[in-house]
CSV table of N, CA and C in Angstrom, one decimal:
chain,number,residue,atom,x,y,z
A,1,UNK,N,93.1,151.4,51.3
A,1,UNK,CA,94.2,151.2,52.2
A,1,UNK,C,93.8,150.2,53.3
A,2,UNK,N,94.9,149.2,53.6
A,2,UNK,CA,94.3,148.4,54.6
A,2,UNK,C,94.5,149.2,55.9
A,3,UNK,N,94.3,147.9,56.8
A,3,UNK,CA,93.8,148.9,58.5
A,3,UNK,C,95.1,148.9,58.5
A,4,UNK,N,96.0,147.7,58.6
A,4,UNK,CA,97.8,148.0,59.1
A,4,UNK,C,98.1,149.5,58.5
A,5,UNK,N,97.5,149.9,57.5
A,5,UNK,CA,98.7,150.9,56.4
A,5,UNK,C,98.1,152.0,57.7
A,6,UNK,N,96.8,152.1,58.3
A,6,UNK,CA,96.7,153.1,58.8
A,6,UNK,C,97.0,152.9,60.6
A,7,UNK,N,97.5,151.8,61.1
A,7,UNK,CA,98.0,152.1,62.2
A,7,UNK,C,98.8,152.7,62.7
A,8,UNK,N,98.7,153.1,64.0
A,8,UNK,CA,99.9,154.4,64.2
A,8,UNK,C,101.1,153.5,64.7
A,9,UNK,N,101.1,152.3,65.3
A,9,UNK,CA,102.5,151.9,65.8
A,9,UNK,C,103.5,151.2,64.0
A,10,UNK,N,102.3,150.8,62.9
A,10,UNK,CA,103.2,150.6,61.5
A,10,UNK,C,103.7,151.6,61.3
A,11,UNK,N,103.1,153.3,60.8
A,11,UNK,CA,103.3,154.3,60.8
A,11,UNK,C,104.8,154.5,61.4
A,12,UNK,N,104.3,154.8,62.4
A,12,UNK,CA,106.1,155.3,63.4
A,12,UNK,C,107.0,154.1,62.9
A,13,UNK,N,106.7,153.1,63.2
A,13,UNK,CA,108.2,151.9,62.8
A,13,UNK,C,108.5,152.4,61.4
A,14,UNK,N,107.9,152.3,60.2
A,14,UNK,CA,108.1,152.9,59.4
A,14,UNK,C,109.0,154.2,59.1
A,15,UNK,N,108.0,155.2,59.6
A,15,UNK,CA,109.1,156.6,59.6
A,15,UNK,C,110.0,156.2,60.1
A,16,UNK,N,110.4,155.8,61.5
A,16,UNK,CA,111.6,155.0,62.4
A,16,UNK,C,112.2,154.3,61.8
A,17,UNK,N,112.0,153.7,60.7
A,17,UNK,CA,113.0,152.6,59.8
A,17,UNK,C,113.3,153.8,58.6
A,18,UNK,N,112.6,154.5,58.5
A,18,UNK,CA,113.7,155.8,57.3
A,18,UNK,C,114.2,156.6,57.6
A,19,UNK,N,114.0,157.0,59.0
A,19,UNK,CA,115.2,158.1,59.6
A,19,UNK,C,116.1,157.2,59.8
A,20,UNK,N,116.2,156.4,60.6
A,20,UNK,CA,117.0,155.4,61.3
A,20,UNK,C,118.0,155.3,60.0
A,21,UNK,N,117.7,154.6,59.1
A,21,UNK,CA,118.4,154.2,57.8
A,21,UNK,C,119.3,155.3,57.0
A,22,UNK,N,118.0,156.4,57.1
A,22,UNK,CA,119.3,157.8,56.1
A,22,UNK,C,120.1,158.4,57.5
A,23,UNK,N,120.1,158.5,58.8
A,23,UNK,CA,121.3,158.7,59.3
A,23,UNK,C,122.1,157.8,59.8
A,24,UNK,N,121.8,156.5,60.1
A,24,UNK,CA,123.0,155.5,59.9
A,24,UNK,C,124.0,155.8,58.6
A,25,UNK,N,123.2,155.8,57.3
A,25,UNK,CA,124.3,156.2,55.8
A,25,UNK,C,125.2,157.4,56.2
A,26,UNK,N,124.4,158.4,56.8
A,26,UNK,CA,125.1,159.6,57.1
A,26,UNK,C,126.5,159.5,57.8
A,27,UNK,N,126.4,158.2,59.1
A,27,UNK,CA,127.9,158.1,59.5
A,27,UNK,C,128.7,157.0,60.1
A,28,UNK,N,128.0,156.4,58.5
A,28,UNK,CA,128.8,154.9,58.4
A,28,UNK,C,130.2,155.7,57.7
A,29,UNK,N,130.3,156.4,57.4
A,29,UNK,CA,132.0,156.8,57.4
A,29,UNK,C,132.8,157.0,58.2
A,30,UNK,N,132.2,157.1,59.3
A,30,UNK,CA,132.5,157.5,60.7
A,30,UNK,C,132.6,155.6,61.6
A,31,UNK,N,132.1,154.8,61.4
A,31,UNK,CA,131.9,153.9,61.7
A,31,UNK,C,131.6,153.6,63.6
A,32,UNK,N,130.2,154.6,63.2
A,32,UNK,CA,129.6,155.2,64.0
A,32,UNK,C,128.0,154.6,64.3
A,33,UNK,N,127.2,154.4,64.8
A,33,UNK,CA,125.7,154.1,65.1
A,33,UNK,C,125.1,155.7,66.1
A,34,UNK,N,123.7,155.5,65.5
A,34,UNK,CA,122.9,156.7,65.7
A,34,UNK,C,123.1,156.4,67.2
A,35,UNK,N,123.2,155.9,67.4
A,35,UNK,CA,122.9,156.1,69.5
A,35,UNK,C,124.6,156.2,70.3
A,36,UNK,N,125.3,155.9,69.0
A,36,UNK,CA,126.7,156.9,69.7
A,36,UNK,C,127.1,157.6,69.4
A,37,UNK,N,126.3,158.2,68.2
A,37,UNK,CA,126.4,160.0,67.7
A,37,UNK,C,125.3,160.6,69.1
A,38,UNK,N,124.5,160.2,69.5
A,38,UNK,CA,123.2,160.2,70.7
A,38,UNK,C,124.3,160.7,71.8
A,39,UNK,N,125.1,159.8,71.8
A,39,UNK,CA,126.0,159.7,73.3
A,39,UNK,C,127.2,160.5,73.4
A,40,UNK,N,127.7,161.1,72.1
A,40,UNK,CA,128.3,162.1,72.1
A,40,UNK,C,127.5,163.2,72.2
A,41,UNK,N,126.6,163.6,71.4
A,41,UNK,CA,126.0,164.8,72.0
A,41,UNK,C,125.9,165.3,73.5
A,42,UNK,N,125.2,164.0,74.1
A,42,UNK,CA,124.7,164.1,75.8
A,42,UNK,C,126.5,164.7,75.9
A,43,UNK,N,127.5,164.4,76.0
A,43,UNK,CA,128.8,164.5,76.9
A,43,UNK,C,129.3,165.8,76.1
A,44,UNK,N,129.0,166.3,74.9
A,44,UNK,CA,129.1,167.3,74.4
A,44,UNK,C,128.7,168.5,75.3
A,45,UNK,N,127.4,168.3,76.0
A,45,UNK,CA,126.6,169.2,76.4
A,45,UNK,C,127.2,169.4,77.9
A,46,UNK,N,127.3,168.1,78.4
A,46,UNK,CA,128.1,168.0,79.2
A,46,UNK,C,129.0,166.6,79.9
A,47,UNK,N,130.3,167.1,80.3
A,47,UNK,CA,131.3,165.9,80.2
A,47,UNK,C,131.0,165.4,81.7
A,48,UNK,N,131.7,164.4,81.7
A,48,UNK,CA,132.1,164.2,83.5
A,48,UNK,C,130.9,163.3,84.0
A,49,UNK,N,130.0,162.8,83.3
A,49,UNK,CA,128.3,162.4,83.7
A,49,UNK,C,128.8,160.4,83.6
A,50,UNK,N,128.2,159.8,84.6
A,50,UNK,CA,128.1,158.2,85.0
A,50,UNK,C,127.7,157.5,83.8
A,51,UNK,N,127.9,156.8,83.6
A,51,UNK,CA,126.6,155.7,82.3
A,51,UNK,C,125.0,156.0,83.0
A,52,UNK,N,125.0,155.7,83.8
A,52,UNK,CA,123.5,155.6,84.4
A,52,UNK,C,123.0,157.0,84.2
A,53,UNK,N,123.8,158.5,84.3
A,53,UNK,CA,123.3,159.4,83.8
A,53,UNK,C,123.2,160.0,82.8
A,54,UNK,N,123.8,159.5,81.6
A,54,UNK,CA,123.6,159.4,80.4
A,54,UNK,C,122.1,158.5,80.1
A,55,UNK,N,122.3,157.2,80.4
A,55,UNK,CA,121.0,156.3,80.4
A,55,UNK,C,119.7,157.0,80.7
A,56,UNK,N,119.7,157.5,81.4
A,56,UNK,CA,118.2,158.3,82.1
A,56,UNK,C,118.4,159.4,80.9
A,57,UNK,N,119.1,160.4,80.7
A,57,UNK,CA,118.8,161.3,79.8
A,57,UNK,C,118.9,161.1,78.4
A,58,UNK,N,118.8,159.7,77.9
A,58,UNK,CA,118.4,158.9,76.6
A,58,UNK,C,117.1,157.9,76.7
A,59,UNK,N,117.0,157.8,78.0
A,59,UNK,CA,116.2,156.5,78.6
A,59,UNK,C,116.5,155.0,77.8
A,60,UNK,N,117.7,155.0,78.4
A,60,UNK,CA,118.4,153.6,78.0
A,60,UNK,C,118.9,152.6,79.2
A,61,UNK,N,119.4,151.4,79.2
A,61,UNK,CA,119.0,150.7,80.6
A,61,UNK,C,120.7,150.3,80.2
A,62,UNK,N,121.0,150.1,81.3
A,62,UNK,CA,122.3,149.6,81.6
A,62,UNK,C,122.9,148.7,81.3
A,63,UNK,N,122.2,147.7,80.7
A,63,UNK,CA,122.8,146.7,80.0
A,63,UNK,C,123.1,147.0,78.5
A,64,UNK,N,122.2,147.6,78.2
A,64,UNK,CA,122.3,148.1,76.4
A,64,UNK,C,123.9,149.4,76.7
A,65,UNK,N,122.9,149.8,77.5
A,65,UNK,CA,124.3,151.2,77.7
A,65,UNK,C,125.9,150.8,77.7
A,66,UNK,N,125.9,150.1,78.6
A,66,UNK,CA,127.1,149.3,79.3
A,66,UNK,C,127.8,148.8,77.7
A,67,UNK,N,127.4,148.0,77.0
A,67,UNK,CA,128.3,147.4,75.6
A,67,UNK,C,128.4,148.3,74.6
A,68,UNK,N,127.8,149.4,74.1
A,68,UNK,CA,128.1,150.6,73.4
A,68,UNK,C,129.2,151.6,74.2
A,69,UNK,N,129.3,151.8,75.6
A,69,UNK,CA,130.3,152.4,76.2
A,69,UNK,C,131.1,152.0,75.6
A,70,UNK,N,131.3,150.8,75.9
A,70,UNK,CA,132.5,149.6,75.6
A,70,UNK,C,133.2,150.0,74.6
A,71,UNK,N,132.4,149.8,73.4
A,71,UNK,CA,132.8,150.1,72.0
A,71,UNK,C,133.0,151.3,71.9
A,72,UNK,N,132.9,152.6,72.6
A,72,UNK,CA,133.0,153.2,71.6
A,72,UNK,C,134.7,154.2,72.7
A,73,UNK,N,135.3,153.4,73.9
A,73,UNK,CA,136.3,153.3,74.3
A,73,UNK,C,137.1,152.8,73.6
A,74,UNK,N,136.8,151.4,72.9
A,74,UNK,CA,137.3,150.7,72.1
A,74,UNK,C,137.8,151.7,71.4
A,75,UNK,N,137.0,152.2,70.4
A,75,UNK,CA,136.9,153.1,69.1
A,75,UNK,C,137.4,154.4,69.1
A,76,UNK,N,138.1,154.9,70.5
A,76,UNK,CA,138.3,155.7,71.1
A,76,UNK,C,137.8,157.2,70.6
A,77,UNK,N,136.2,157.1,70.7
A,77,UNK,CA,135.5,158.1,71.3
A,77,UNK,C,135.1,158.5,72.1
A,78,UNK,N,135.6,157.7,73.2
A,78,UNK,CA,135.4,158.4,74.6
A,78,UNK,C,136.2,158.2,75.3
A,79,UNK,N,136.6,158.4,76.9
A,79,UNK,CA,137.5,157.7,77.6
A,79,UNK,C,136.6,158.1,79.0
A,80,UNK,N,137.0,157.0,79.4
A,80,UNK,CA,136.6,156.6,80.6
A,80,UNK,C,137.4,156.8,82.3
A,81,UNK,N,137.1,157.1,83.1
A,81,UNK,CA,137.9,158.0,84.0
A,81,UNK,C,137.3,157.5,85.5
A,82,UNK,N,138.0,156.9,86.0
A,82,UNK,CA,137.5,156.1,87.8
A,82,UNK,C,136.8,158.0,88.4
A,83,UNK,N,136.0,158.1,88.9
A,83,UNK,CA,135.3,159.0,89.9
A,83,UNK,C,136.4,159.4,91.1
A,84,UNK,N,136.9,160.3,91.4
A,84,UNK,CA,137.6,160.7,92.5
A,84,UNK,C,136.8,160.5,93.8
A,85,UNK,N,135.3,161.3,93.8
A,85,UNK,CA,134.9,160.9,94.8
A,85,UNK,C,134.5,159.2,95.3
A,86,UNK,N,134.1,158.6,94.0
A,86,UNK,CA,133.7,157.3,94.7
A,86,UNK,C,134.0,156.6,93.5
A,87,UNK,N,134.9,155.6,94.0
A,87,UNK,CA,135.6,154.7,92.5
A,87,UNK,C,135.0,153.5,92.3
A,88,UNK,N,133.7,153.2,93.0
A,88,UNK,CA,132.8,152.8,92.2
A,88,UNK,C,132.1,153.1,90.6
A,89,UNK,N,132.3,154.4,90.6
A,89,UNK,CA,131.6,155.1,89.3
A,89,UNK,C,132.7,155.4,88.3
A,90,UNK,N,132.2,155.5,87.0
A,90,UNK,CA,133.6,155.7,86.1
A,90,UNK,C,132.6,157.2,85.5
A,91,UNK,N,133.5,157.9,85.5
A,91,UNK,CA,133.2,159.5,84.7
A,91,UNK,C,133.2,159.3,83.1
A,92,UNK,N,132.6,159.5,81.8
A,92,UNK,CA,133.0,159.6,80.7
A,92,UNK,C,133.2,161.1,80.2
A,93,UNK,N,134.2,161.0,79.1
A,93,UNK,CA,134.6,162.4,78.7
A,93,UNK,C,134.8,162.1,77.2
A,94,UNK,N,134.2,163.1,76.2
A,94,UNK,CA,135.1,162.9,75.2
A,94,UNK,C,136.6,163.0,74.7
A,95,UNK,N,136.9,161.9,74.0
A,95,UNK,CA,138.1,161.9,73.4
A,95,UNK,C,138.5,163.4,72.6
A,96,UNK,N,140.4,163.4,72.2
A,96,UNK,CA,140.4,164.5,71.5
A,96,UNK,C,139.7,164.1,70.2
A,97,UNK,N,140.1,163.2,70.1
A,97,UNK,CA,139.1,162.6,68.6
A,97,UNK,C,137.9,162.9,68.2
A,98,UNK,N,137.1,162.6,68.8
A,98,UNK,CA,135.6,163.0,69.0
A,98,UNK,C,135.7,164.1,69.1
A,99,UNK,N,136.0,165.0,70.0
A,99,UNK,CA,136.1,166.5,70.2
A,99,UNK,C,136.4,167.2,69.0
A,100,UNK,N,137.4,166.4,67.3
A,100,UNK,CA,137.3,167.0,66.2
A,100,UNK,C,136.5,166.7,65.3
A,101,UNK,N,136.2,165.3,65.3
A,101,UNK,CA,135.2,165.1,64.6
A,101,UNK,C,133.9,165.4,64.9
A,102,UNK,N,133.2,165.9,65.9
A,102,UNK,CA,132.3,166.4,66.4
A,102,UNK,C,131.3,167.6,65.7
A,103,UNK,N,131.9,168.3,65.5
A,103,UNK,CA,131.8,169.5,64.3
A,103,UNK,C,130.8,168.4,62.7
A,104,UNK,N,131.6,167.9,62.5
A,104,UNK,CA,131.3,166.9,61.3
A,104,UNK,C,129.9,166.0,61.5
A,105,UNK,N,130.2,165.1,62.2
A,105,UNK,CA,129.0,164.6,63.2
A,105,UNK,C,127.7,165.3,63.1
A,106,UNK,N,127.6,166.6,63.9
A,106,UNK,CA,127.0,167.2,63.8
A,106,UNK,C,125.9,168.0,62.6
A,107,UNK,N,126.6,168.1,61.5
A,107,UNK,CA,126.5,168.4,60.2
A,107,UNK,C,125.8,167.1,59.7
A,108,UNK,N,126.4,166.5,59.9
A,108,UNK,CA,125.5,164.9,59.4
A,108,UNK,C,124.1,164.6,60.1
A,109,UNK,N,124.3,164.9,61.2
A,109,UNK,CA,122.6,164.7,61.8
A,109,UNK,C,122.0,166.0,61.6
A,110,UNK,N,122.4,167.3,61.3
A,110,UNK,CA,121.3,167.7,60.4
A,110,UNK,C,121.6,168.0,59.2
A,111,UNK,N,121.9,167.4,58.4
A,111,UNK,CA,121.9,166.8,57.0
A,111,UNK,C,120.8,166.0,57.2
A,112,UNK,N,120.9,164.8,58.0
A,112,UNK,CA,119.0,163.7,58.3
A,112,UNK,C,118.4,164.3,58.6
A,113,UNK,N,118.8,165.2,59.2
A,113,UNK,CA,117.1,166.3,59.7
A,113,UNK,C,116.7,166.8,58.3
A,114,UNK,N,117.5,167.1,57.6
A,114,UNK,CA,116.6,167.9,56.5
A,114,UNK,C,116.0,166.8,55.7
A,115,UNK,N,117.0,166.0,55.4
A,115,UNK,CA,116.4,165.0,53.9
A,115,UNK,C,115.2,164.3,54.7
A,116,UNK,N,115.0,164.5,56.1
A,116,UNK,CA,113.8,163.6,56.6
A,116,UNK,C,112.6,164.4,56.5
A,117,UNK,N,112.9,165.7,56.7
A,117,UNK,CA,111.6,166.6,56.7
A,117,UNK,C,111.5,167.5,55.5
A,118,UNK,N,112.2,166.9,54.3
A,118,UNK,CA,112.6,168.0,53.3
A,118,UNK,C,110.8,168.0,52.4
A,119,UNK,N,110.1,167.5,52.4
A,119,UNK,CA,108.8,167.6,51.6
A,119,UNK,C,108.0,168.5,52.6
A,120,UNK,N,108.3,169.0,54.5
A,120,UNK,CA,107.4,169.4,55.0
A,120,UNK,C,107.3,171.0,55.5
A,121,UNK,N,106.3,172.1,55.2
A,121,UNK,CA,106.4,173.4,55.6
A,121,UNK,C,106.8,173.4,57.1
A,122,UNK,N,107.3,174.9,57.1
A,122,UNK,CA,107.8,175.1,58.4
A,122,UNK,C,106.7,174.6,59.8
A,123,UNK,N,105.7,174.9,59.2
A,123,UNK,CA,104.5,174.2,60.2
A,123,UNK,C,104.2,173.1,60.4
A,124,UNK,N,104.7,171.9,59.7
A,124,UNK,CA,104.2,171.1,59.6
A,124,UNK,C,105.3,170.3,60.3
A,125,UNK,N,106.9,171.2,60.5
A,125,UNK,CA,107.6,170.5,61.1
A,125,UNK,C,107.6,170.8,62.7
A,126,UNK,N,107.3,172.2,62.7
A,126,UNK,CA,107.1,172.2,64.3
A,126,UNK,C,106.0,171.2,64.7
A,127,UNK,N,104.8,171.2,64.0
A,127,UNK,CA,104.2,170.6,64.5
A,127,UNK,C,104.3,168.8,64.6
A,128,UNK,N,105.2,168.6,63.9
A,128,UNK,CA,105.6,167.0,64.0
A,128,UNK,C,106.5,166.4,64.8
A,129,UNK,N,107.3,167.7,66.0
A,129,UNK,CA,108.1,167.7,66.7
A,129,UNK,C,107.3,167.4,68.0
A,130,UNK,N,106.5,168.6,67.8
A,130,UNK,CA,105.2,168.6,69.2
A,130,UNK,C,104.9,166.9,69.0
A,131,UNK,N,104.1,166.8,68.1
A,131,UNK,CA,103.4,165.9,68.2
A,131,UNK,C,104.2,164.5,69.1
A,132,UNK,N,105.3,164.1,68.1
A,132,UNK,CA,106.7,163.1,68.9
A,132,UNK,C,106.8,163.1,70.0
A,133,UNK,N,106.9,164.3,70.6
A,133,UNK,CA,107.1,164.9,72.0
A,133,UNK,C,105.9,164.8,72.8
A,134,UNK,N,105.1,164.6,72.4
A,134,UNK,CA,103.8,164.5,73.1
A,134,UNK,C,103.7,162.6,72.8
A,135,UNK,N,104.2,162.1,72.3
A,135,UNK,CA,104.0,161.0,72.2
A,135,UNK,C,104.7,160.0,73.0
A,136,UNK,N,106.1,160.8,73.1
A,136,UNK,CA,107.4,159.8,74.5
A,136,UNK,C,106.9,160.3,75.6
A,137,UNK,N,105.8,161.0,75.9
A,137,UNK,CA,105.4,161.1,77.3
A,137,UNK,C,105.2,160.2,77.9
């Protein structure tokens, strides 16, 4: 095995290029991207939150953030709402749309969860979760 096959940043891009790939298939019917299935979750959890507060709890920068909002207003999965207290800031909320398809969504990202970890024992997945998580520190 060469040294690349055993690097850890080829490794992760790798695994990163086959999760990435089987849950994009999962909701290209949806005509959807993994980081705005990402951005409905966040507003799932909870609604009414800034771009910039979504951003920090994806750790995504405001320029990338800013053109996926966009789109996915466009696409009407979200809608966007001026701040009562200060109308500088726009509130996001999900659409009713999203709000039904959501359920579905859901099912599809763990559908990728399984076919990604489907070869690994229960141990092997908690521990590959730690590991990740010890690794975006």
């Amino acid at each position: 095995m060469s040294n690349y096959e055993n690097c850890i940043i080829f490794l992760l891009a790798k695994a990163y290029q086959n999760a990435h790939g089987r849950f994009k298939k999962r909701l290209a019917e949806y005509e959807l991207t993994p980081i705005q299935h990402l951005i409905l979750e966040v507003l799932r959890e909870e609604e009414g939150l800034s771009a910039g507060e979504i951003g920090k709890r994806l750790s995504l920068d405001n320029a990338t953030l800013s053109g996926v909002l966009d789109r996915m207003a466009e696409k009407n999965w979200i809608v966007k709402e001026t701040d009562l207290q200060d109308r500088r800031f726009l509130r996001l909320y999900l659409s009713v749309e999203a709000r039904t398809k959501l359920p579905f969504l859901l099912q599809a990202r763990e559908k990728a969860n399984e076919e990604i970890m489907a070869g690994l024992t229960l141990e092997e997945k908690v521990l590959l979760k730690r590991l990740l998580r010890d690794l975006r520190a």
